[in-house]
mmCIF file of C-alpha atoms in Angstrom:
data_model
loop_
_atom_site.group_PDB
_atom_site.id
_atom_site.type_symbol
_atom_site.label_atom_id
_atom_site.label_comp_id
_atom_site.label_asym_id
_atom_site.label_seq_id
_atom_site.Cartn_x
_atom_site.Cartn_y
_atom_site.Cartn_z
ATOM 1 C CA ASP A 20 -15.557 12.691 7.519
ATOM 2 C CA GLY A 21 -11.965 13.054 6.417
ATOM 3 C CA GLY A 22 -10.623 10.647 3.887
ATOM 4 C CA ILE A 23 -9.626 9.855 0.340
ATOM 5 C CA THR A 24 -12.139 9.416 -2.451
ATOM 6 C CA GLN A 25 -11.291 7.563 -5.642
ATOM 7 C CA SER A 26 -13.574 7.414 -8.638
ATOM 8 C CA PRO A 27 -14.751 5.551 -10.526
ATOM 9 C CA LYS A 28 -14.602 2.301 -8.584
ATOM 10 C CA TYR A 29 -14.837 0.217 -11.764
ATOM 11 C CA LEU A 30 -13.878 1.331 -15.248
ATOM 12 C CA PHE A 31 -13.787 -0.377 -18.615
ATOM 13 C CA ARG A 32 -11.988 1.006 -21.600
ATOM 14 C CA LYS A 33 -11.120 -0.068 -25.092
ATOM 15 C CA GLU A 34 -7.551 -0.434 -26.236
ATOM 16 C CA GLY A 35 -6.101 2.836 -27.476
ATOM 17 C CA GLN A 36 -8.170 5.048 -25.194
ATOM 18 C CA ASN A 37 -6.825 7.268 -22.467
ATOM 19 C CA VAL A 38 -8.611 7.170 -19.127
ATOM 20 C CA THR A 39 -8.338 9.423 -16.061
ATOM 21 C CA LEU A 40 -8.768 8.182 -12.498
ATOM 22 C CA SER A 41 -9.788 10.716 -9.904
ATOM 23 C CA CYS A 42 -8.321 11.038 -6.390
ATOM 24 C CA GLU A 43 -9.445 13.660 -3.890
ATOM 25 C CA GLN A 44 -8.452 14.024 -0.231
ATOM 26 C CA ASN A 45 -9.709 16.283 2.543
ATOM 27 C CA LEU A 46 -7.075 15.324 5.114
ATOM 28 C CA ASN A 47 -4.951 18.407 4.396
ATOM 29 C CA HIS A 48 -2.034 16.132 3.498
ATOM 30 C CA ASP A 49 0.809 17.504 1.433
ATOM 31 C CA ALA A 50 1.945 14.223 -0.120
ATOM 32 C CA MET A 51 -0.093 12.073 -2.495
ATOM 33 C CA TYR A 52 0.739 8.797 -4.221
ATOM 34 C CA TRP A 53 -0.505 6.467 -6.936
ATOM 35 C CA TYR A 54 0.153 2.741 -6.712
ATOM 36 C CA ARG A 55 -0.691 -0.089 -9.059
ATOM 37 C CA GLN A 56 -1.584 -3.505 -7.646
ATOM 38 C CA ASP A 57 -1.359 -6.770 -9.592
ATOM 39 C CA PRO A 58 -1.858 -10.246 -8.093
ATOM 40 C CA GLY A 59 1.329 -11.561 -6.503
ATOM 41 C CA GLN A 60 3.301 -8.358 -7.113
ATOM 42 C CA GLY A 61 2.307 -6.190 -4.200
ATOM 43 C CA LEU A 62 1.968 -2.464 -4.734
ATOM 44 C CA ARG A 63 4.211 -0.636 -7.163
ATOM 45 C CA LEU A 64 4.619 3.139 -7.097
ATOM 46 C CA ILE A 65 3.605 4.994 -10.248
ATOM 47 C CA TYR A 66 3.930 8.672 -9.306
ATOM 48 C CA TYR A 67 4.034 10.750 -6.158
ATOM 49 C CA SER A 68 3.779 14.420 -5.274
ATOM 50 C CA GLN A 69 4.889 16.239 -2.162
ATOM 51 C CA ILE A 70 3.741 19.715 -3.102
ATOM 52 C CA VAL A 71 1.358 21.421 -5.491
ATOM 53 C CA ASN A 72 2.636 21.735 -9.074
ATOM 54 C CA ASP A 73 5.435 19.223 -8.486
ATOM 55 C CA PHE A 74 5.560 15.432 -8.822
ATOM 56 C CA GLN A 75 8.103 12.644 -9.259
ATOM 57 C CA LYS A 76 8.151 9.386 -11.176
ATOM 58 C CA GLY A 77 7.950 6.195 -9.201
ATOM 59 C CA ASP A 78 9.125 2.765 -10.251
ATOM 60 C CA ILE A 79 6.646 2.198 -13.106
ATOM 61 C CA ALA A 80 5.750 5.644 -14.517
ATOM 62 C CA GLU A 81 5.897 4.737 -18.214
ATOM 63 C CA GLY A 82 2.501 5.063 -19.877
ATOM 64 C CA TYR A 83 1.034 7.169 -17.066
ATOM 65 C CA SER A 84 0.728 10.895 -16.390
ATOM 66 C CA VAL A 85 -0.384 12.975 -13.395
ATOM 67 C CA SER A 86 -1.057 16.561 -12.392
ATOM 68 C CA ARG A 87 -1.166 18.330 -9.022
ATOM 69 C CA GLU A 88 -2.877 21.661 -9.552
ATOM 70 C CA LYS A 89 -4.587 21.618 -6.159
ATOM 71 C CA LYS A 90 -3.467 20.221 -2.824
ATOM 72 C CA GLU A 91 -6.613 18.113 -2.568
ATOM 73 C CA SER A 92 -6.475 16.491 -5.994
ATOM 74 C CA PHE A 93 -4.049 14.161 -7.764
ATOM 75 C CA PRO A 94 -5.614 12.630 -10.910
ATOM 76 C CA LEU A 95 -3.894 9.812 -12.799
ATOM 77 C CA THR A 96 -4.206 9.376 -16.560
ATOM 78 C CA VAL A 97 -3.570 5.939 -17.985
ATOM 79 C CA THR A 98 -2.523 6.583 -21.543
ATOM 80 C CA SER A 99 -2.725 4.350 -24.608
ATOM 81 C CA ALA A 100 1.053 3.924 -24.291
ATOM 82 C CA GLN A 101 0.621 1.782 -21.178
ATOM 83 C CA LYS A 102 1.072 -1.745 -22.506
ATOM 84 C CA ASN A 103 -0.824 -3.632 -19.811
ATOM 85 C CA PRO A 104 -3.173 -1.246 -18.035
ATOM 86 C CA THR A 105 -5.633 -3.737 -16.535
ATOM 87 C CA ALA A 106 -5.026 -3.503 -12.784
ATOM 88 C CA PHE A 107 -6.248 -2.205 -9.443
ATOM 89 C CA TYR A 108 -5.120 1.378 -8.828
ATOM 90 C CA LEU A 109 -4.742 2.815 -5.354
ATOM 91 C CA CYS A 110 -4.346 6.440 -4.365
ATOM 92 C CA ALA A 111 -2.917 7.445 -0.998
ATOM 93 C CA SER A 112 -1.932 10.527 0.930
ATOM 94 C CA SER A 113 0.250 11.343 3.923
ATOM 95 C CA ARG A 114 1.900 14.136 5.811
ATOM 96 C CA ILE A 115 5.361 14.854 4.461
ATOM 97 C CA ASN A 116 8.013 12.209 5.160
ATOM 98 C CA LEU A 117 6.069 10.379 7.829
ATOM 99 C CA GLY A 118 5.382 7.242 5.846
ATOM 100 C CA GLU A 119 1.934 6.562 7.257
ATOM 101 C CA LEU A 120 -0.233 6.476 4.164
ATOM 102 C CA PHE A 121 -4.008 6.732 4.075
ATOM 103 C CA PHE A 122 -5.536 4.875 1.151
ATOM 104 C CA GLY A 123 -8.626 5.278 -0.974
ATOM 105 C CA GLU A 124 -10.861 2.330 -1.840
ATOM 106 C CA GLY A 125 -9.214 1.841 -5.212
ATOM 107 C CA SER A 126 -10.237 1.890 -8.863
ATOM 108 C CA ARG A 127 -10.305 -1.284 -10.920
ATOM 109 C CA LEU A 128 -9.509 -0.666 -14.580
ATOM 110 C CA THR A 129 -10.217 -3.327 -17.191
ATOM 111 C CA VAL A 130 -9.113 -2.925 -20.789
ATOM 112 C CA LEU A 131 -11.303 -4.805 -23.231
ATOM 113 C CA ALA B 1 17.769 0.806 -2.769
ATOM 114 C CA GLN B 2 15.375 -0.347 -0.113
ATOM 115 C CA SER B 3 13.457 -3.593 -0.514
ATOM 116 C CA VAL B 4 11.007 -5.597 1.541
ATOM 117 C CA THR B 5 10.688 -9.375 1.411
ATOM 118 C CA GLN B 6 7.654 -11.299 2.554
ATOM 119 C CA LEU B 7 8.691 -14.913 2.525
ATOM 120 C CA ASP B 8 5.245 -16.502 2.431
ATOM 121 C CA SER B 9 2.719 -15.692 -0.269
ATOM 122 C CA GLN B 10 -0.032 -17.681 1.470
ATOM 123 C CA VAL B 11 -0.500 -18.783 5.085
ATOM 124 C CA PRO B 12 -3.411 -21.046 6.120
ATOM 125 C CA VAL B 13 -4.149 -21.134 9.854
ATOM 126 C CA PHE B 14 -6.833 -22.784 11.944
ATOM 127 C CA GLU B 15 -9.216 -20.487 13.772
ATOM 128 C CA GLU B 16 -7.998 -19.572 17.299
ATOM 129 C CA ALA B 17 -4.449 -20.711 16.475
ATOM 130 C CA PRO B 18 -1.480 -18.300 16.591
ATOM 131 C CA VAL B 19 0.032 -16.885 13.414
ATOM 132 C CA GLU B 20 3.281 -15.232 12.369
ATOM 133 C CA LEU B 21 3.707 -13.449 9.041
ATOM 134 C CA ARG B 22 7.330 -12.869 8.136
ATOM 135 C CA CYS B 23 8.915 -9.702 6.784
ATOM 136 C CA ASN B 24 12.539 -8.791 6.140
ATOM 137 C CA TYR B 25 13.793 -5.375 5.057
ATOM 138 C CA SER B 26 17.063 -4.229 3.519
ATOM 139 C CA SER B 27 17.148 -0.484 4.075
ATOM 140 C CA SER B 28 20.476 0.791 5.377
ATOM 141 C CA VAL B 29 19.140 4.204 6.392
ATOM 142 C CA SER B 30 16.759 5.159 9.180
ATOM 143 C CA VAL B 31 14.041 2.545 9.308
ATOM 144 C CA TYR B 32 10.349 3.256 9.406
ATOM 145 C CA LEU B 33 8.380 0.025 9.070
ATOM 146 C CA PHE B 34 4.684 -0.630 8.629
ATOM 147 C CA TRP B 35 2.157 -3.427 8.338
ATOM 148 C CA TYR B 36 -1.013 -2.836 6.338
ATOM 149 C CA VAL B 37 -4.074 -5.068 5.851
ATOM 150 C CA GLN B 38 -6.234 -5.264 2.736
ATOM 151 C CA TYR B 39 -9.690 -6.830 2.670
ATOM 152 C CA PRO B 40 -11.039 -7.948 -0.751
ATOM 153 C CA ASN B 41 -11.590 -5.134 -3.256
ATOM 154 C CA GLN B 42 -10.698 -2.465 -0.740
ATOM 155 C CA GLY B 43 -7.834 -0.111 -0.044
ATOM 156 C CA LEU B 44 -5.166 -0.695 2.566
ATOM 157 C CA GLN B 45 -5.577 0.006 6.258
ATOM 158 C CA LEU B 46 -2.721 0.584 8.694
ATOM 159 C CA LEU B 47 -2.278 -2.195 11.267
ATOM 160 C CA LEU B 48 0.786 -0.892 13.074
ATOM 161 C CA LYS B 49 4.015 1.037 12.623
ATOM 162 C CA TYR B 50 7.551 1.187 13.969
ATOM 163 C CA LEU B 51 9.269 4.579 13.901
ATOM 164 C CA SER B 52 11.595 4.376 16.911
ATOM 165 C CA GLY B 53 11.629 3.368 20.577
ATOM 166 C CA SER B 54 10.304 0.062 21.855
ATOM 167 C CA THR B 55 10.939 -2.777 19.439
ATOM 168 C CA LEU B 56 7.602 -4.431 20.251
ATOM 169 C CA VAL B 57 4.787 -2.584 18.560
ATOM 170 C CA LYS B 58 1.113 -3.205 19.184
ATOM 171 C CA GLY B 59 -1.521 -2.480 16.585
ATOM 172 C CA ILE B 60 -5.202 -2.832 15.932
ATOM 173 C CA ASN B 61 -7.223 -6.072 16.015
ATOM 174 C CA GLY B 62 -4.818 -7.741 18.476
ATOM 175 C CA PHE B 63 -1.810 -7.765 16.128
ATOM 176 C CA GLU B 64 1.741 -6.964 17.201
ATOM 177 C CA ALA B 65 5.138 -6.889 15.530
ATOM 178 C CA GLU B 66 8.724 -6.960 16.705
ATOM 179 C CA PHE B 67 11.500 -4.930 15.122
ATOM 180 C CA ASN B 68 14.761 -6.886 15.086
ATOM 181 C CA LYS B 69 17.657 -4.842 13.754
ATOM 182 C CA SER B 70 20.230 -7.637 13.834
ATOM 183 C CA GLN B 71 18.011 -9.916 11.760
ATOM 184 C CA THR B 72 16.544 -7.031 9.700
ATOM 185 C CA SER B 73 13.097 -8.418 10.398
ATOM 186 C CA PHE B 74 9.688 -7.048 11.346
ATOM 187 C CA HIS B 75 7.459 -10.112 11.755
ATOM 188 C CA LEU B 76 3.744 -9.737 12.460
ATOM 189 C CA ARG B 77 2.068 -11.932 15.081
ATOM 190 C CA LYS B 78 -1.322 -12.616 16.572
ATOM 191 C CA PRO B 79 -1.862 -15.118 19.409
ATOM 192 C CA SER B 80 -5.317 -16.248 18.291
ATOM 193 C CA VAL B 81 -6.819 -15.580 14.866
ATOM 194 C CA HIS B 82 -10.462 -15.203 13.877
ATOM 195 C CA ILE B 83 -12.325 -15.713 10.634
ATOM 196 C CA SER B 84 -12.457 -11.928 10.245
ATOM 197 C CA ASP B 85 -8.643 -11.822 9.967
ATOM 198 C CA THR B 86 -8.860 -13.357 6.499
ATOM 199 C CA ALA B 87 -7.159 -10.760 4.305
ATOM 200 C CA GLU B 88 -3.913 -9.876 2.575
ATOM 201 C CA TYR B 89 -1.156 -8.369 4.693
ATOM 202 C CA PHE B 90 1.586 -6.097 3.409
ATOM 203 C CA CYS B 91 4.837 -5.125 5.061
ATOM 204 C CA ALA B 92 6.321 -1.772 4.001
ATOM 205 C CA ASP B 93 9.473 0.297 4.510
ATOM 206 C CA PHE B 94 9.517 4.098 4.251
ATOM 207 C CA GLY B 95 12.629 5.775 2.896
ATOM 208 C CA ASN B 96 13.681 8.317 0.243
ATOM 209 C CA GLU B 97 10.247 9.979 0.391
ATOM 210 C CA LYS B 98 8.314 6.852 -0.517
ATOM 211 C CA LEU B 99 6.849 3.653 0.871
ATOM 212 C CA THR B 100 8.116 0.369 -0.601
ATOM 213 C CA PHE B 101 5.850 -2.639 -0.179
ATOM 214 C CA GLY B 102 6.489 -6.347 -0.013
ATOM 215 C CA THR B 103 4.535 -8.666 -2.299
ATOM 216 C CA GLY B 104 1.992 -9.494 0.386
ATOM 217 C CA THR B 105 0.899 -12.554 2.390
ATOM 218 C CA ARG B 106 -2.606 -13.916 2.014
ATOM 219 C CA LEU B 107 -3.862 -15.138 5.384
ATOM 220 C CA THR B 108 -6.604 -17.738 5.204
ATOM 221 C CA ILE B 109 -8.385 -18.822 8.380
ATOM 222 C CA ILE B 110 -9.661 -22.389 8.459
ATOM 223 C CA PRO B 111 -12.806 -22.886 10.598
#
């Protein structure tokens, strides 16, 4: 079945550690996105990519990094520079400039 | 810059009653509008979308929305809700290569 797979679903990390969240899609979509969700704040865009080897910062990119070496994969690294990393992270993909995003099930990161 | 406003953070409704969830947008360019639903601890699922054409858009699970350009609104409606509609609903506006979301409305169905 086509879709988006995020892993891990739950992740705990200690302060000062980097952590990488995986996102893989088999929908043959060109565009991929990372959003952060916090209670009462909706979804905020971290990074997005419309083509392999190219990506753009979203509204809250500080403390995060991404790569897009393959069309199917768009991993997100939450670095130790991110001041408040505990959140629910959602990956999505779409065809270029059509706006209809398909979402993964999310990854919940808790910093201890 | 585009923005989306959802005026109600929480909406309680009795089962089988009608519901309207409000959404206003501010984009001045071509408007592509969406409603998504999120069940607890899950990703988002598309309910319906407006790209062009008829201003009344029908979606899944009996939901519909009406695009109103003069009021810059895209309110979501359902004539009779069920317990299974309990979820968070997000309105979104696509422009400048990205989707901008409202802060969400939590719909609670009262038996």
